[in-house]
CSV table of C-alpha atoms in Angstrom, one decimal:
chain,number,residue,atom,x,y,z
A,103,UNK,CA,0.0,0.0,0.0
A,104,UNK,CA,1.5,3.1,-0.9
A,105,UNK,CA,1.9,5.6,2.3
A,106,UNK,CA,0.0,8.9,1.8
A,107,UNK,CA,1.2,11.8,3.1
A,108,UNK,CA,-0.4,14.9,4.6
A,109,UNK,CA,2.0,17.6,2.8
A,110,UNK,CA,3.7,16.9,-0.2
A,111,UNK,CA,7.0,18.4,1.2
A,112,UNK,CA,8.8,15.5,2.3
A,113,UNK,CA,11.5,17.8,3.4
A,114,UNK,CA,14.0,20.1,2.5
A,115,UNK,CA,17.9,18.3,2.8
A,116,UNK,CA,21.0,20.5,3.5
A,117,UNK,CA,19.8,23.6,2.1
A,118,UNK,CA,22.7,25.2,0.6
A,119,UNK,CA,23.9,28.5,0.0
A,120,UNK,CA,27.2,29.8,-0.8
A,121,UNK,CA,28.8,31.3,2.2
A,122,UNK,CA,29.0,34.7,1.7
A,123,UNK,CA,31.6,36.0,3.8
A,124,UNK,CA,32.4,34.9,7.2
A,125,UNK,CA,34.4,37.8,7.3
A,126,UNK,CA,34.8,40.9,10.3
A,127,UNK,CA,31.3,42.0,10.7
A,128,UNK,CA,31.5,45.9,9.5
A,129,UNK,CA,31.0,48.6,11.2
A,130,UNK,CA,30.4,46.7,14.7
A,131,UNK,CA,31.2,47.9,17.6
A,132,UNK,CA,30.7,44.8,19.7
A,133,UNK,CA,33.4,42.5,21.1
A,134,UNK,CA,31.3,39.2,19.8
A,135,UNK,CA,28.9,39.4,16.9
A,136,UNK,CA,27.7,37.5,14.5
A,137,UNK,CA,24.8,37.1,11.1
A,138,UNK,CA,23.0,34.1,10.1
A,139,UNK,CA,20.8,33.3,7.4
A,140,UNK,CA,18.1,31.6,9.6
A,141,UNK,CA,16.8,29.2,7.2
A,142,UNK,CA,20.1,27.4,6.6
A,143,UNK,CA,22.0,28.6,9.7
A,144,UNK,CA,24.8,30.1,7.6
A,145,UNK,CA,27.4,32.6,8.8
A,146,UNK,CA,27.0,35.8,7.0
A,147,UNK,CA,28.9,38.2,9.3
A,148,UNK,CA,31.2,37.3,12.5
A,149,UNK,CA,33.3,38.7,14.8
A,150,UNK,CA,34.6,36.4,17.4
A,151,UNK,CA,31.4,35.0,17.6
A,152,UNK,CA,32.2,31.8,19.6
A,153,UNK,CA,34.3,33.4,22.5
A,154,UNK,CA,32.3,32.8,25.4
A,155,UNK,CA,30.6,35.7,27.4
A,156,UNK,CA,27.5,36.4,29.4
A,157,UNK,CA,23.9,36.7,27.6
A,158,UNK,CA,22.3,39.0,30.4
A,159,UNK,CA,18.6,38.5,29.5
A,160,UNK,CA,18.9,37.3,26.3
A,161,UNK,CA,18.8,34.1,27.9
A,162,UNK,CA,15.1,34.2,28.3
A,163,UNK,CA,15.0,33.1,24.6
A,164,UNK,CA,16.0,29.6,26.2
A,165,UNK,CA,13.6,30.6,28.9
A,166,UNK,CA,10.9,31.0,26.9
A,167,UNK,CA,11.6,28.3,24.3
A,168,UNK,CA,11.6,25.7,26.9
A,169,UNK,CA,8.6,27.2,28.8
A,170,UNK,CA,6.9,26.7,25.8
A,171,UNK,CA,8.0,23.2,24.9
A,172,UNK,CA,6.9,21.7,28.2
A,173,UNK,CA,3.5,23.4,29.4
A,174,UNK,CA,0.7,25.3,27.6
A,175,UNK,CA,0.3,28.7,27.1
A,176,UNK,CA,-3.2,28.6,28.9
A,177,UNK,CA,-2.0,26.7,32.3
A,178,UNK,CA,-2.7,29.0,35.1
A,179,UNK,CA,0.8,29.5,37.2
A,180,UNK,CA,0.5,30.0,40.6
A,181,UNK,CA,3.7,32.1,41.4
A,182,UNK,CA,6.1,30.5,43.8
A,183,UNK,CA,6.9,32.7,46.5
A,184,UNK,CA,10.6,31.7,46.2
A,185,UNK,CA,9.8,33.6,42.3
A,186,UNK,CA,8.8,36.9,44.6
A,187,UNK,CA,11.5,39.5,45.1
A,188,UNK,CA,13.8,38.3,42.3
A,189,UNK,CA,17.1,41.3,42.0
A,190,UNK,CA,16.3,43.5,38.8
A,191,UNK,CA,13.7,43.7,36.3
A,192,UNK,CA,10.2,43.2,37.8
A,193,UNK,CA,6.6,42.5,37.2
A,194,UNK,CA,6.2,42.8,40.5
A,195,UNK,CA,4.4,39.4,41.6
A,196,UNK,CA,2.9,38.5,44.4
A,197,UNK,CA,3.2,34.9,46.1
A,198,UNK,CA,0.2,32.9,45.6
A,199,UNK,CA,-1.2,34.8,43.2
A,200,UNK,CA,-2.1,32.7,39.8
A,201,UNK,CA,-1.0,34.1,36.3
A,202,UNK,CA,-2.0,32.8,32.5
A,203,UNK,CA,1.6,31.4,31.2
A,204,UNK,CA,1.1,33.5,27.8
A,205,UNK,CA,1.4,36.3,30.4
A,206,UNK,CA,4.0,35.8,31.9
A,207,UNK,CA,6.0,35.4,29.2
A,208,UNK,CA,4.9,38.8,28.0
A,209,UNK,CA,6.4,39.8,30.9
A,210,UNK,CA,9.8,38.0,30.4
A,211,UNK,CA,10.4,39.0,26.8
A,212,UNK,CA,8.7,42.3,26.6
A,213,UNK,CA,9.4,43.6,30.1
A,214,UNK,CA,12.5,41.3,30.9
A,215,UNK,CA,10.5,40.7,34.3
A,216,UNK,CA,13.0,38.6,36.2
A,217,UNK,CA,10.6,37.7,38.7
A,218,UNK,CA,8.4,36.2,36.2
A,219,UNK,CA,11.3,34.2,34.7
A,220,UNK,CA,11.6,32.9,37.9
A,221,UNK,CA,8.1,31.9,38.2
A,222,UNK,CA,7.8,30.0,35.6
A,223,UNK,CA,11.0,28.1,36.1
A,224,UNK,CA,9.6,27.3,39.7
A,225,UNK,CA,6.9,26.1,37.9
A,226,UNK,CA,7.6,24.0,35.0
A,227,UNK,CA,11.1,22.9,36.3
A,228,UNK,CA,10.6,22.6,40.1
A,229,UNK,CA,13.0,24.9,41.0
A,230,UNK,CA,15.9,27.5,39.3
A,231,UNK,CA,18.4,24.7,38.9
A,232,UNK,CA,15.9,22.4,37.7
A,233,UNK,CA,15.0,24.4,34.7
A,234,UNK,CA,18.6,25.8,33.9
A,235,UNK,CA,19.2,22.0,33.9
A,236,UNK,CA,16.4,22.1,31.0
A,237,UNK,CA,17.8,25.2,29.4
A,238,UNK,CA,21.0,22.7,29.1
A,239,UNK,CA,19.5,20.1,27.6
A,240,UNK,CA,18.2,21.7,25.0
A,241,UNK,CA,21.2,23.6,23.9
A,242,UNK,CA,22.7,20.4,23.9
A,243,UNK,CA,20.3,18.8,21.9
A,244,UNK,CA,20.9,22.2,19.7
A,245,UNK,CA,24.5,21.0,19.4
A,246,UNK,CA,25.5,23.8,21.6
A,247,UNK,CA,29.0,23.0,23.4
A,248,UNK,CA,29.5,26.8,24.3
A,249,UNK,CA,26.3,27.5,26.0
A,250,UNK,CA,25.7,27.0,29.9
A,251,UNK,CA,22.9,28.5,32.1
A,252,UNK,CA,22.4,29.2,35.6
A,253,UNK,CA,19.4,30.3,36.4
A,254,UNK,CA,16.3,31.6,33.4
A,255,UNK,CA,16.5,35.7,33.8
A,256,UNK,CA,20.4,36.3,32.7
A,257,UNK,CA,21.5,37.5,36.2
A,258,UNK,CA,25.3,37.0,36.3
A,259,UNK,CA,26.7,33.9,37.2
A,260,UNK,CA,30.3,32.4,37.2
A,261,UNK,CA,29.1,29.2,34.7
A,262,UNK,CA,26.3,30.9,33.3
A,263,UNK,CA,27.5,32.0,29.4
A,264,UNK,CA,27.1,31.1,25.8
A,265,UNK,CA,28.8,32.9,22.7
A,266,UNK,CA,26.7,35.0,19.8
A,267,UNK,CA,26.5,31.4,17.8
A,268,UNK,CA,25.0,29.7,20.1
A,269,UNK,CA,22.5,32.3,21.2
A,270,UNK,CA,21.8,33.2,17.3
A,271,UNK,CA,21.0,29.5,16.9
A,272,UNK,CA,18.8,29.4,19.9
A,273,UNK,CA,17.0,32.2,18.8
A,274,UNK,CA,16.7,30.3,15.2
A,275,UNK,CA,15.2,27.4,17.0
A,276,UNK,CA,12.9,29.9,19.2
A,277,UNK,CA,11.7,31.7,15.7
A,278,UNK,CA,10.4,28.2,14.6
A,279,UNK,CA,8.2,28.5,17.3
A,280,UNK,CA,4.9,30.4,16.4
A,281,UNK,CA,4.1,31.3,20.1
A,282,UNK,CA,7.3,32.5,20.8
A,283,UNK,CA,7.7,34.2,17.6
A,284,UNK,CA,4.0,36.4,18.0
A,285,UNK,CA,5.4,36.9,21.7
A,286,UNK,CA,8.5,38.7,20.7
A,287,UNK,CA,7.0,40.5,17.5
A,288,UNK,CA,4.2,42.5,20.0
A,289,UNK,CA,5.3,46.0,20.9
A,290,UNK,CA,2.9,46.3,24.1
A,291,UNK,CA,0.8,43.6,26.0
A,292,UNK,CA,-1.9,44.1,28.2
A,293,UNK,CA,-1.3,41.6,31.3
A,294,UNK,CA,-3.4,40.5,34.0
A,295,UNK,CA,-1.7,40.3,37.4
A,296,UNK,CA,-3.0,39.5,41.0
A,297,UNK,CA,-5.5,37.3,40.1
A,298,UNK,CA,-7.4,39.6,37.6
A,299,UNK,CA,-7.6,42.3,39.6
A,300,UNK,CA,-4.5,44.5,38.2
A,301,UNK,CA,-3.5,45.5,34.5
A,302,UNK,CA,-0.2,46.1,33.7
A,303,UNK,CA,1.2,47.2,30.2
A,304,UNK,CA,4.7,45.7,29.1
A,305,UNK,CA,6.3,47.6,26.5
A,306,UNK,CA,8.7,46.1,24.5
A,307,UNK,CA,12.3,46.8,24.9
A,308,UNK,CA,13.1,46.1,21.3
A,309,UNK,CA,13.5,49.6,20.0
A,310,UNK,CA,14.1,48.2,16.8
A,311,UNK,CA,10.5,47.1,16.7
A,312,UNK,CA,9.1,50.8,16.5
A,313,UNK,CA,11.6,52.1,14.0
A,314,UNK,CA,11.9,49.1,11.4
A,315,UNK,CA,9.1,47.5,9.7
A,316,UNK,CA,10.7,44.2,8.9
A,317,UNK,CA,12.1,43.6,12.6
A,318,UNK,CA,10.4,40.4,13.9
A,319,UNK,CA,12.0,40.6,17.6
A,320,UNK,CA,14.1,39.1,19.5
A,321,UNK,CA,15.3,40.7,23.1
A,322,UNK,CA,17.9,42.9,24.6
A,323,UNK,CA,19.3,42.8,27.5
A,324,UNK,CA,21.9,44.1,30.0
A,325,UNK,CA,24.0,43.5,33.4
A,326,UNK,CA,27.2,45.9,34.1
A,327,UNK,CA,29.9,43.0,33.5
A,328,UNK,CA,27.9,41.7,30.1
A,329,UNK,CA,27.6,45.2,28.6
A,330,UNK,CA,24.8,45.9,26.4
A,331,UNK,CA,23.5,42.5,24.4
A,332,UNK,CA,21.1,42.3,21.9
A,333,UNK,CA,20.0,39.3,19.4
A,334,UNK,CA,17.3,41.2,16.9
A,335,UNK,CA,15.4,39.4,13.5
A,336,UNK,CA,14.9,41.3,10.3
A,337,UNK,CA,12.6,39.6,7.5
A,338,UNK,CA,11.7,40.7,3.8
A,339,UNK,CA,10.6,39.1,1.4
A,340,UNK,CA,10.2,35.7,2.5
A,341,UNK,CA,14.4,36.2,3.7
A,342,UNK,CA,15.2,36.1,7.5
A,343,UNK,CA,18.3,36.9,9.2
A,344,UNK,CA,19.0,36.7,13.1
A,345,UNK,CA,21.6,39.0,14.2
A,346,UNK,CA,23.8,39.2,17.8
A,347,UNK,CA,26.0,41.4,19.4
A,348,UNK,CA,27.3,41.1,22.7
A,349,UNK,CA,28.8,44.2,24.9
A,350,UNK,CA,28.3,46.6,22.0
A,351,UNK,CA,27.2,50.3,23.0
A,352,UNK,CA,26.4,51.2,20.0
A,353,UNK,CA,23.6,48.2,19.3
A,354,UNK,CA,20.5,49.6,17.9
A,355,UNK,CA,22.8,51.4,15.0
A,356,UNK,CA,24.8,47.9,14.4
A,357,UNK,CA,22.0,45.7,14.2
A,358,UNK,CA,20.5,48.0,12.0
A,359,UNK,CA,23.4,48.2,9.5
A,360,UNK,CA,24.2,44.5,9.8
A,361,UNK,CA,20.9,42.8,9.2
A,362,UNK,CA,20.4,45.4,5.8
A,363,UNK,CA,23.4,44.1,5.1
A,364,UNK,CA,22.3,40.7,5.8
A,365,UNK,CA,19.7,40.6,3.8
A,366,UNK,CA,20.7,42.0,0.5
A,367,UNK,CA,22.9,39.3,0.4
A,368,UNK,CA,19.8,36.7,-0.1
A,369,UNK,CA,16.3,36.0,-1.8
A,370,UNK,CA,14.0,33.9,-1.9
A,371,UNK,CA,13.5,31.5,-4.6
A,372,UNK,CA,10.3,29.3,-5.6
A,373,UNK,CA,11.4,25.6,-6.7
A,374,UNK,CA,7.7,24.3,-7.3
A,375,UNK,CA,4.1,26.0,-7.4
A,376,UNK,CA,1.2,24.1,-5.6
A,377,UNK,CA,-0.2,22.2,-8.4
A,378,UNK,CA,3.8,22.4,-10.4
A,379,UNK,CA,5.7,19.9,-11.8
A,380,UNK,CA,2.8,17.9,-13.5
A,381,UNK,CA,3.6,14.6,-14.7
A,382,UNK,CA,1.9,11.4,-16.3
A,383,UNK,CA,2.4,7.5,-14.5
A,384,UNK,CA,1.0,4.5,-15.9
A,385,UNK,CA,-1.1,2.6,-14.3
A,386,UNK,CA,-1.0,-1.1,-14.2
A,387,UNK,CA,-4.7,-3.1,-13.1
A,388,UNK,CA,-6.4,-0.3,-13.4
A,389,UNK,CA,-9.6,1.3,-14.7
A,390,UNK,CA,-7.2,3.5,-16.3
A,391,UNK,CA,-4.1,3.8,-18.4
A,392,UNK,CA,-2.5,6.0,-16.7
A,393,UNK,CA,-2.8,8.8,-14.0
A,394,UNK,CA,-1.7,12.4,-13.2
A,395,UNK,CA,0.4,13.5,-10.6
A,396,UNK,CA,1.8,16.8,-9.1
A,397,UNK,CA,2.9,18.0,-6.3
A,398,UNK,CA,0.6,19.6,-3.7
A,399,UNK,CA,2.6,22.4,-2.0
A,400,UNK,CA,4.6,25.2,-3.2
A,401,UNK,CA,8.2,24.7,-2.3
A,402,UNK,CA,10.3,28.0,-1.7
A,403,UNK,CA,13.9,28.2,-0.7
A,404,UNK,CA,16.5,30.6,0.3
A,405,UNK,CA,19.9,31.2,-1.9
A,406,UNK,CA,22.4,33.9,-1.5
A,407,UNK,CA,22.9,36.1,-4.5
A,408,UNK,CA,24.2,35.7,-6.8
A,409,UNK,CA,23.7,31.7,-7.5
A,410,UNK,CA,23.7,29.2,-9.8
A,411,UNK,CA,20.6,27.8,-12.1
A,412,UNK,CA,18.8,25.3,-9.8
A,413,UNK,CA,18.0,21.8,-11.5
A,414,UNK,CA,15.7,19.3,-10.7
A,415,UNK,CA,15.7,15.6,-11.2
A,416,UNK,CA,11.9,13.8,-11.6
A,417,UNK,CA,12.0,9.9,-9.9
A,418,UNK,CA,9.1,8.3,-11.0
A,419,UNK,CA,8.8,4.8,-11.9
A,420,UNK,CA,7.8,3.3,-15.1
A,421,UNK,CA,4.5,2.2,-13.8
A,422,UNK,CA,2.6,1.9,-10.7
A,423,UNK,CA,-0.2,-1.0,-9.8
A,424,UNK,CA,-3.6,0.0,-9.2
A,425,UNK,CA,-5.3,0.5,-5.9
A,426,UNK,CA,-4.1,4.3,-4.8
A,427,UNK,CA,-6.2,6.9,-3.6
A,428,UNK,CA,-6.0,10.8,-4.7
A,429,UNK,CA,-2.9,12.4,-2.5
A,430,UNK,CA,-0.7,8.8,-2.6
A,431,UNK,CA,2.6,9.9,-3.2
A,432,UNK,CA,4.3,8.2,-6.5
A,433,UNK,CA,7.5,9.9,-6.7
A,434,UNK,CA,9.4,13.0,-6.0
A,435,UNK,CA,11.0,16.0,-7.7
A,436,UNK,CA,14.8,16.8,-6.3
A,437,UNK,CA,16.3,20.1,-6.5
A,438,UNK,CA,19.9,21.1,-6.7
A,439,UNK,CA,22.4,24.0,-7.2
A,440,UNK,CA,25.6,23.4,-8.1
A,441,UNK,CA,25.3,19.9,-8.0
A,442,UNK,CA,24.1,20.4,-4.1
A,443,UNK,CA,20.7,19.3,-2.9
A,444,UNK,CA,18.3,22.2,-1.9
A,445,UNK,CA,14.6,20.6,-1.7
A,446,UNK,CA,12.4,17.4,-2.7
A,447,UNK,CA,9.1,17.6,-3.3
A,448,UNK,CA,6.5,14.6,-3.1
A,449,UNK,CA,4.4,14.2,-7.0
A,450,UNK,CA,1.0,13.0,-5.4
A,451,UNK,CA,-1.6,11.6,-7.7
A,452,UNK,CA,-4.3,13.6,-8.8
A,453,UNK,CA,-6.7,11.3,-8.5
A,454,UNK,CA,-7.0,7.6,-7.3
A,455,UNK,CA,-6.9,4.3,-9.4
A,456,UNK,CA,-9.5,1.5,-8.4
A,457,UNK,CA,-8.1,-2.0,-9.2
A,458,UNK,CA,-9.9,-3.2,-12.2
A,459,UNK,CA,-12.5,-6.1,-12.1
A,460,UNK,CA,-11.8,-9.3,-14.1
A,461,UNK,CA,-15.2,-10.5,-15.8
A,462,UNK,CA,-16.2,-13.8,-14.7
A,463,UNK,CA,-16.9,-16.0,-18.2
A,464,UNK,CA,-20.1,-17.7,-18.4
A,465,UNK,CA,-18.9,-20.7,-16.1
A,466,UNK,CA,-18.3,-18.0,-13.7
A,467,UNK,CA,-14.6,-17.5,-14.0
């Protein structure tokens, strides 16, 4: 029986992209910064961007990527009183009362609220070292060897770092998270806090969200021995790049300059159309002859400019047997640049293929 598949996309291998520079980052004032293409992951831009140094409270990406990954965004979080009190930025919670999850991480990534950082690592991980051994696991699942946390609000601690890789690729994973990503794209929020009966309005701190229309987030964040840090997202035009700077004074005006920068340097390129690539199968046992078959999604990648012509390679076979229902998959369409795989696409039929009755003869067989 052949398997039938819910999206045509079966996926998208090693997308590839020439590397465009990997050279100094200009004009950045940082000690550590780097630009990725967020698709592929690709270094556009670095500048000793996997020395190891503190994140401040851009390590409540981690916070809130786990947070998210392990509870829903409608549990009701009733704030530990340990949570209460936490040293800097503050919601300013109250023990006991209960809180919607969604809002407390508007509080953590638009108001860097430590307290609510706290709370919810209280909650979902037991305690501050339970959940910073979450934050751990994950980055190590990321492949992360140059990322450690301490504790989920970025306060400074002697084994709690990472480097601008790692943190650009944990706000890549993040981004792929459409919670997280609506979370860090809102410029104000509205929260409910002790139990209902107080509104407070969190403003995000992303100044880069007021002035640009393509910024998409990410956080900021700030302790007197980590300096300024900042990991920001710019899209257009289907292109994203993440960008990170760590102890840079002059931030807002880098990340600016860096991801235009980052961005010219790319586009976005469509392999297939919904409905593309139409093809013909034969059909053995079958009320018909033959059968149509195309694929089902559009398939869009990104390349840096300038690149290559993309090819594609059809695998069909020379027939199929009879018995398929519309949507089957019967073969794929690979794409390639350079010789380089960029994308496969599943060819699905277009309509299904009964297996044809044999007429019994007049001795009924």
């Amino acid at each position: 029986m052949i398997k039938k598949f819910t999206s045509a996309i079966i996926f998208i291998a090693f997308i590839f992209s020439v590397c465009v520079s990997a050279a100094p980052s200009p004009g950045d004032s940082s000690l550590c910064s780097v630009v990725v293409e967020a698709e592929s992951g690709d270094i556009i831009f670095e500048k000793n961007a996997h020395e190891r140094r503190g994140p401040a409270s851009t390590t409540k990406i981690m916070t809130a990527l786990v947070a998210l990954e392990n509870s829903r965004t409608d549990d009701i979080v009733k704030i530990d009183p340990r949570a209460v009190g936490t040293e800097g930025s503050s919601a300013y919670l109250c023990a006991g009362e209960k809180v919607l999850l969604s809002d407390l991480l508007y509080a953590v990534m638009l108001g860097s609220a430590n307290d609510a950082a706290a709370a919810i690592a209280y909650h979902i991980g037991g305690s501050i070292e339970g959940f910073a051994e979450m934050m751990n696991a994950r980055a190590e699942k990321l492949g992360l060897s140059d990322t450690h946390f301490e504790n989920p609000h970025g306060l400074d601690g002697e084994s709690h770092y990472t480097t601008a890789y790692d943190l650009a690729m944990i706000a890549r994973e993040a981004l792929k998270n459409e919670n997280f990503r609506n979370i860090v794209s809102t410029k104000t929020k509205a929260v409910k806090l002790s139990d209902g009966n107080v509104t407070r309005v969190f403003k995000n701190h992303n100044r880069l969200l007021f002035e640009y229309d393509d910024i998409i987030g990410v956080k900021t964040g700030f302790t007197k021995k980590c300096g300024r840090t900042l990991v920001s997202a710019a899209e257009r035009d289907g292109v994203t790049v993440i960008c990170v700077t760590l102890c840079d004074g002059d931030d807002w005006r880098d990340h600016r300059k860096l991801l235009s920068a980052g961005l010219e340097l790319y586009e976005r390129v469509t392999l297939c159309e919904k409905g593309g690539e139409e093809r013909i199968v034969h059909v053995c046992g079958g009320e018909k002859a033959s059968v149509g078959v195309c694929c089902d999604e559009k398939l869009s990648v990104t390349l840096s400019k300038p690149h290559g012509k993309t090819e594609s390679v059809t695998e069909l076979p020379p027939f199929v047997y009879a018995g398929f229902e519309k949507g089957d998959t019967l073969g794929f369409v690979s794409y390639y640049l350079d010789g380089k795989p960029i994308g496969r696409v599943a060819l699905v039929a277009k309509e299904g293929s009964a297996v044809k009755l044999k007429k019994k003869n007049i001795f009924g067989k």
